[in-house]
């Protein structure tokens, strides 16, 4: 037996004979061979077979109920008993009886009378054969179980590739095996890649097993099969081929994953910006990546098995003392260790790198330390970048002067020093007059260039110990630290104001610029750095109020004025955001008939207490704070809405709206006007824009283009305050305007001042010669009215006729005027 050893077996022998004497004789002969059982008839025998399970049956042929042939056929027809050898007992010697016995399934004969030795040998032979068959069946079953449990597919094929055996009956390996495959060709059972490889190797194999691997794509992934193939020979030649298949996919995938991981690790270590050095537990180098090679100057093949301190020469940047490599601390204390600050690495070629980072132990799968890894990088550029970033964070990008952050720090230090030593510190806030106007009209490139030129000029006028900073825009601050005299502040401010009278050259053109300077002194004016700056700002604002091109020291009156200005700006901003700005309308009259021929829209502001604020207060503030564009847009829309309402009431009253210089230079003005006309449905010819002549004096060509763009909308253009500018007569002929307004400053004293009278006369004459409509502002007396009529000016506005009126009052005046005309 294959797995179990030999055992002693007791055989069961069944004798079927209706002659008891024959039974007794056979029992006596066969008793040494095993247990003897008998039955006197065929029917009794068939019932007894299942109980005793005989190893051999001796069957008499002639019996009364069932003869031997019938009993034999019944036993052979039953699969449970078909393998029991049957020996016929007969006294017949004719060949016909022998043929019938063999046809019925018998295996031998015992003839009567019985020859004891021959009889015993015949039965013993069948018992031995029976036992051998049992052993073969058992061995086959054990072999089949063994083959089935082997973690491989075992197959046997003939020379043509037809299956003779497989240990897979359930389709565990391939779905095609889940059926009876015996006799089927290998190409119908195995995947094409596997079957083709096996058939190909049939021609090249011998008795020695051939081993190879076949790759099979299955279900979106690759499977790998290791094949062992050998020929099976007998005395007649090659009978077939034994093919065993082992699935090595998991091993292959694991190897591929391991290779990919190793390759990814290799590429990562070779491509990262950090240097990496690995050592064993003694600090002997086992690996270096290219960055480590570059920084140390050592090649890996030269550095292998070298002590790490021989390759990495670490020193303290300040003391130049040799440092212990942190890798040894990581090995000793079995933890991650950061490198000492200010470490520097000297390469083999003498290059010095500022380095930082850390070392860490390497552990195996049992957690035992087997080495360490050193990761470091060059921080020289980072340190330089940090210095540069610090500079950028504390300096103005345009001028490279200290910015607000650095200035605040220096102000605090200056105030602390002055307090400690009983000295003074002063802040001079320098602001370029009308810079926004210049920047908008000239362009930001020239504005930036002017700022840089201004910074250079101021820098040449102050000692190196003073701080010159730029707060942003057109504001500079000069910090005078550790000074004893307020006079020194005054002298420096005076020098700065005078120095600005020298023109600046921009694109080969000269530009005159003035500055306003506010001065605050610590501790006279302020208790700390923040207050010092705030009070300098208040003083600067006072300098602007007093006419610009000057300097002012701080006082508490200035602070109060600044607070009022803040409240006013808050009130104005709130009114604009909530669309609460009021518009009053001053009628324009025909001086000869007193008929209303137009109206001027004038902005009005009311504070939270209901007090009306003068336009002379909030209009300049709106210009300075940048709110003038929003204010102008709001007045424009309200005026267009009212003019359209009057038109619907039957009053075609042209409405004029003032446009500040900042609005006029704003490129979006034509779109704003167009949108206002369309949204309110006001005909364009009923809208007139009043533009001050000073707004037209910056760039004649550009302003001429802007005026043409506006007049193309169908609106009218009026020059406001004519006669107060510097170049009016020279530029007037270049501009396409419709109306000229004579400034009230000339009208007021025209009857008392011959000079003013001549100016008014000249303006009227000039306007008439150019075909312009003339309107006199500030007409307050009948004498002024008649004088204007005599000079040829037939339209005017002023308190003689009406003050600016609220909408409801203006409409009442319109009705009254209409009745008078009727």
Short mmCIF file of C-alpha atoms in Angstrom, two decimals, residues 284-548:
data_model
loop_
_atom_site.label_atom_id
_atom_site.label_comp_id
_atom_site.label_asym_id
_atom_site.label_seq_id
_atom_site.Cartn_x
_atom_site.Cartn_y
_atom_site.Cartn_z
CA UNK A 284 29.98 52.79 8.30
CA UNK A 285 28.40 54.18 5.15
CA UNK A 286 26.19 51.81 3.12
CA UNK A 287 24.40 54.28 0.85
CA UNK A 288 24.62 57.83 -0.48
CA UNK A 289 22.28 59.55 -2.92
CA UNK A 290 23.58 61.97 -5.63
CA UNK A 291 22.84 65.08 -3.53
CA UNK A 292 24.92 63.65 -0.69
CA UNK A 293 27.70 62.90 -3.19
CA UNK A 294 27.62 66.47 -4.48
CA UNK A 295 27.62 68.09 -1.04
CA UNK A 296 30.31 65.86 0.50
CA UNK A 297 32.45 65.57 -2.65
CA UNK A 298 32.61 61.76 -2.20
CA UNK A 299 31.42 59.16 -4.69
CA UNK A 300 29.39 56.29 -3.26
CA UNK A 301 31.90 53.63 -4.32
CA UNK A 302 34.65 55.56 -2.54
CA UNK A 303 32.57 56.29 0.56
CA UNK A 304 31.26 52.73 1.08
CA UNK A 305 32.30 51.33 4.47
CA UNK A 306 33.92 54.64 5.43
CA UNK A 307 33.12 56.20 8.81
CA UNK A 308 30.49 58.87 8.35
CA UNK A 309 32.58 61.51 10.12
CA UNK A 310 35.31 60.98 7.50
CA UNK A 311 32.82 61.86 4.75
CA UNK A 312 30.70 64.43 6.58
CA UNK A 313 32.96 67.07 8.13
CA UNK A 314 30.57 69.01 10.37
CA UNK A 315 31.58 72.20 12.22
CA UNK A 316 29.88 74.92 14.20
CA UNK A 317 29.47 77.96 11.92
CA UNK A 318 30.37 80.39 14.71
CA UNK A 319 33.15 78.61 16.67
CA UNK A 320 34.42 76.33 13.87
CA UNK A 321 34.55 73.52 16.42
CA UNK A 322 34.09 69.99 15.04
CA UNK A 323 30.58 68.65 15.78
CA UNK A 324 29.58 65.11 16.68
CA UNK A 325 27.52 63.69 13.86
CA UNK A 326 23.93 63.35 15.13
CA UNK A 327 23.77 59.92 13.51
CA UNK A 328 25.81 58.49 16.40
CA UNK A 329 23.39 59.98 18.91
CA UNK A 330 20.49 58.44 16.96
CA UNK A 331 22.24 55.03 17.12
CA UNK A 332 23.09 55.34 20.78
CA UNK A 333 19.75 56.69 22.01
CA UNK A 334 17.65 54.95 19.32
CA UNK A 335 15.62 58.06 18.49
CA UNK A 336 15.36 60.81 15.88
CA UNK A 337 17.96 63.50 16.49
CA UNK A 338 17.96 66.98 14.94
CA UNK A 339 21.23 68.51 13.78
CA UNK A 340 22.76 71.30 15.82
CA UNK A 341 21.93 74.85 14.78
CA UNK A 342 24.48 76.78 12.72
CA UNK A 343 26.03 73.58 11.37
CA UNK A 344 28.22 73.73 8.32
CA UNK A 345 29.51 70.95 6.10
CA UNK A 346 32.88 71.17 4.36
CA UNK A 347 33.10 69.03 1.24
CA UNK A 348 36.10 67.11 0.01
CA UNK A 349 36.81 69.95 -2.43
CA UNK A 350 36.64 72.62 0.28
CA UNK A 351 33.13 73.94 -0.45
CA UNK A 352 31.21 75.00 2.65
CA UNK A 353 27.45 74.45 2.99
CA UNK A 354 25.14 75.64 5.73
CA UNK A 355 23.16 72.49 6.55
CA UNK A 356 20.35 71.32 8.76
CA UNK A 357 18.07 68.36 9.31
CA UNK A 358 18.12 65.12 11.26
CA UNK A 359 19.26 61.52 11.79
CA UNK A 360 17.09 58.52 12.66
CA UNK A 361 17.72 54.84 13.49
CA UNK A 362 16.81 52.08 11.01
CA UNK A 363 15.07 49.02 12.49
CA UNK A 364 14.46 45.52 11.14
CA UNK A 365 11.19 43.61 11.32
CA UNK A 366 11.93 42.69 14.94
CA UNK A 367 12.38 46.33 15.96
CA UNK A 368 16.16 45.92 16.35
CA UNK A 369 18.37 48.83 15.30
CA UNK A 370 20.48 47.75 12.33
CA UNK A 371 21.76 51.14 11.21
CA UNK A 372 20.85 54.78 10.81
CA UNK A 373 20.00 57.28 8.12
CA UNK A 374 21.18 60.86 7.85
CA UNK A 375 19.02 63.37 5.94
CA UNK A 376 20.33 66.90 5.43
CA UNK A 377 20.09 69.76 2.98
CA UNK A 378 21.76 73.01 2.02
CA UNK A 379 20.03 75.92 3.75
CA UNK A 380 22.36 78.58 2.41
CA UNK A 381 19.87 79.72 -0.23
CA UNK A 382 17.02 79.47 2.26
CA UNK A 383 18.91 81.68 4.71
CA UNK A 384 19.64 84.18 1.94
CA UNK A 385 15.99 84.02 0.88
CA UNK A 386 14.89 84.57 4.48
CA UNK A 387 17.06 87.67 4.65
CA UNK A 388 15.65 88.83 1.33
CA UNK A 389 12.07 88.13 2.42
CA UNK A 390 12.68 89.98 5.65
CA UNK A 391 13.96 92.93 3.64
CA UNK A 392 10.95 92.81 1.31
CA UNK A 393 8.58 92.59 4.26
CA UNK A 394 10.11 95.68 5.80
CA UNK A 395 10.84 97.80 2.74
CA UNK A 396 8.80 99.49 0.05
CA UNK A 397 9.06 97.60 -3.25
CA UNK A 398 9.07 100.72 -5.41
CA UNK A 399 11.66 102.85 -3.58
CA UNK A 400 13.35 100.25 -1.35
CA UNK A 401 12.78 102.62 1.57
CA UNK A 402 11.62 101.31 4.97
CA UNK A 403 7.89 100.68 4.87
CA UNK A 404 5.22 101.23 7.50
CA UNK A 405 6.16 98.04 9.43
CA UNK A 406 9.85 98.92 9.81
CA UNK A 407 9.03 102.58 10.44
CA UNK A 408 6.72 101.62 13.30
CA UNK A 409 9.50 99.63 14.91
CA UNK A 410 11.99 102.49 14.54
CA UNK A 411 9.45 105.01 15.85
CA UNK A 412 8.96 102.92 18.97
CA UNK A 413 12.72 102.62 19.50
CA UNK A 414 13.20 106.37 18.91
CA UNK A 415 10.46 107.28 21.43
CA UNK A 416 11.87 104.87 24.03
CA UNK A 417 15.39 106.24 23.54
CA UNK A 418 14.18 109.84 23.75
CA UNK A 419 12.30 109.08 26.93
CA UNK A 420 15.34 107.40 28.51
CA UNK A 421 17.82 110.15 27.64
CA UNK A 422 15.55 113.16 27.87
CA UNK A 423 15.87 114.01 24.18
CA UNK A 424 13.26 114.39 21.45
CA UNK A 425 12.09 112.46 18.42
CA UNK A 426 10.19 114.00 15.54
CA UNK A 427 8.13 112.64 12.65
CA UNK A 428 7.80 114.68 9.45
CA UNK A 429 4.98 113.44 7.23
CA UNK A 430 5.65 114.58 3.64
CA UNK A 431 2.80 114.45 1.12
CA UNK A 432 3.02 115.44 -2.56
CA UNK A 433 0.40 118.06 -3.43
CA UNK A 434 -2.17 117.04 -6.04
CA UNK A 435 -0.35 113.77 -6.66
CA UNK A 436 -3.51 111.81 -7.37
CA UNK A 437 -4.43 114.28 -10.08
CA UNK A 438 -0.94 114.03 -11.57
CA UNK A 439 -0.93 110.23 -11.33
CA UNK A 440 -4.32 109.87 -13.02
CA UNK A 441 -3.51 112.33 -15.79
CA UNK A 442 0.11 111.37 -16.50
CA UNK A 443 -0.25 107.64 -15.93
CA UNK A 444 0.94 105.37 -13.14
CA UNK A 445 4.31 104.71 -14.77
CA UNK A 446 5.24 108.36 -14.57
CA UNK A 447 3.67 108.56 -11.13
CA UNK A 448 5.93 105.75 -9.89
CA UNK A 449 8.95 107.40 -11.49
CA UNK A 450 8.12 110.67 -9.74
CA UNK A 451 7.87 108.86 -6.39
CA UNK A 452 11.34 107.36 -6.92
CA UNK A 453 12.84 110.72 -7.88
CA UNK A 454 11.21 112.32 -4.85
CA UNK A 455 12.68 109.62 -2.57
CA UNK A 456 16.17 110.18 -3.98
CA UNK A 457 15.93 113.93 -3.56
CA UNK A 458 14.74 113.73 0.05
CA UNK A 459 17.46 111.17 0.82
CA UNK A 460 20.14 113.66 -0.27
CA UNK A 461 18.70 116.33 2.04
CA UNK A 462 18.71 114.41 5.34
CA UNK A 463 21.51 112.93 7.45
CA UNK A 464 22.19 109.20 7.19
CA UNK A 465 21.11 108.75 10.82
CA UNK A 466 17.54 109.80 9.95
CA UNK A 467 15.03 107.25 8.72
CA UNK A 468 13.24 107.99 5.47
CA UNK A 469 10.23 105.70 4.96
CA UNK A 470 7.41 105.46 2.46
CA UNK A 471 3.96 104.80 3.84
CA UNK A 472 2.46 104.18 0.42
CA UNK A 473 1.04 106.33 -2.34
CA UNK A 474 2.63 109.76 -2.19
CA UNK A 475 3.37 109.83 1.57
CA UNK A 476 6.88 109.80 3.05
CA UNK A 477 7.94 109.97 6.68
CA UNK A 478 11.21 111.34 8.00
CA UNK A 479 12.09 110.16 11.51
CA UNK A 480 14.43 112.50 13.35
CA UNK A 481 15.68 110.46 16.28
CA UNK A 482 17.67 111.73 19.24
CA UNK A 483 17.30 115.43 18.50
CA UNK A 484 17.37 118.25 21.05
CA UNK A 485 15.84 121.10 19.09
CA UNK A 486 12.43 121.68 17.56
CA UNK A 487 14.13 124.30 15.39
CA UNK A 488 16.01 121.52 13.64
CA UNK A 489 12.62 120.11 12.55
CA UNK A 490 11.59 123.50 11.22
CA UNK A 491 14.86 123.98 9.34
CA UNK A 492 14.65 120.54 7.74
CA UNK A 493 11.01 121.03 6.72
CA UNK A 494 11.82 124.43 5.22
CA UNK A 495 14.71 122.89 3.27
CA UNK A 496 12.45 120.16 1.91
CA UNK A 497 9.73 122.59 0.79
CA UNK A 498 12.27 124.80 -0.98
CA UNK A 499 14.05 121.83 -2.57
CA UNK A 500 10.85 120.72 -4.25
CA UNK A 501 10.68 123.93 -6.28
CA UNK A 502 13.35 122.47 -8.52
CA UNK A 503 11.37 120.77 -11.37
CA UNK A 504 11.47 117.01 -11.82
CA UNK A 505 12.36 115.65 -15.27
CA UNK A 506 10.00 112.93 -16.54
CA UNK A 507 10.42 111.72 -20.11
CA UNK A 508 12.39 114.89 -20.94
CA UNK A 509 9.59 117.08 -19.60
CA UNK A 510 9.73 119.33 -16.54
CA UNK A 511 7.11 118.99 -13.83
CA UNK A 512 6.75 121.34 -10.89
CA UNK A 513 5.78 119.61 -7.68
CA UNK A 514 5.18 120.96 -4.19
CA UNK A 515 4.80 119.15 -0.87
CA UNK A 516 2.85 119.61 2.35
CA UNK A 517 4.61 118.57 5.55
CA UNK A 518 3.14 117.81 8.96
CA UNK A 519 5.46 117.77 11.99
CA UNK A 520 4.88 116.10 15.36
CA UNK A 521 7.45 116.03 18.18
CA UNK A 522 7.84 113.51 21.00
CA UNK A 523 7.22 114.07 23.89
CA UNK A 524 5.84 117.58 23.24
CA UNK A 525 2.95 116.48 21.02
CA UNK A 526 2.58 112.76 21.61
CA UNK A 527 2.91 110.14 24.34
CA UNK A 528 3.89 107.24 22.07
CA UNK A 529 4.86 106.30 18.52
CA UNK A 530 1.28 105.73 17.34
CA UNK A 531 0.15 109.13 18.56
CA UNK A 532 3.25 110.73 17.07
CA UNK A 533 2.29 109.49 13.61
CA UNK A 534 -1.36 110.40 14.00
CA UNK A 535 -0.52 113.94 15.01
CA UNK A 536 1.94 114.31 12.12
CA UNK A 537 -0.92 113.36 9.81
CA UNK A 538 -3.16 115.99 11.41
CA UNK A 539 -0.46 118.64 10.95
CA UNK A 540 0.03 117.65 7.32
CA UNK A 541 -3.68 118.01 6.67
CA UNK A 542 -3.57 121.52 8.16
CA UNK A 543 -0.69 122.39 5.82
CA UNK A 544 -2.86 121.37 2.88
CA UNK A 545 -5.80 123.38 4.20
CA UNK A 546 -3.62 126.46 4.46
CA UNK A 547 -2.73 126.34 0.79
CA UNK A 548 -0.18 123.50 0.45
#
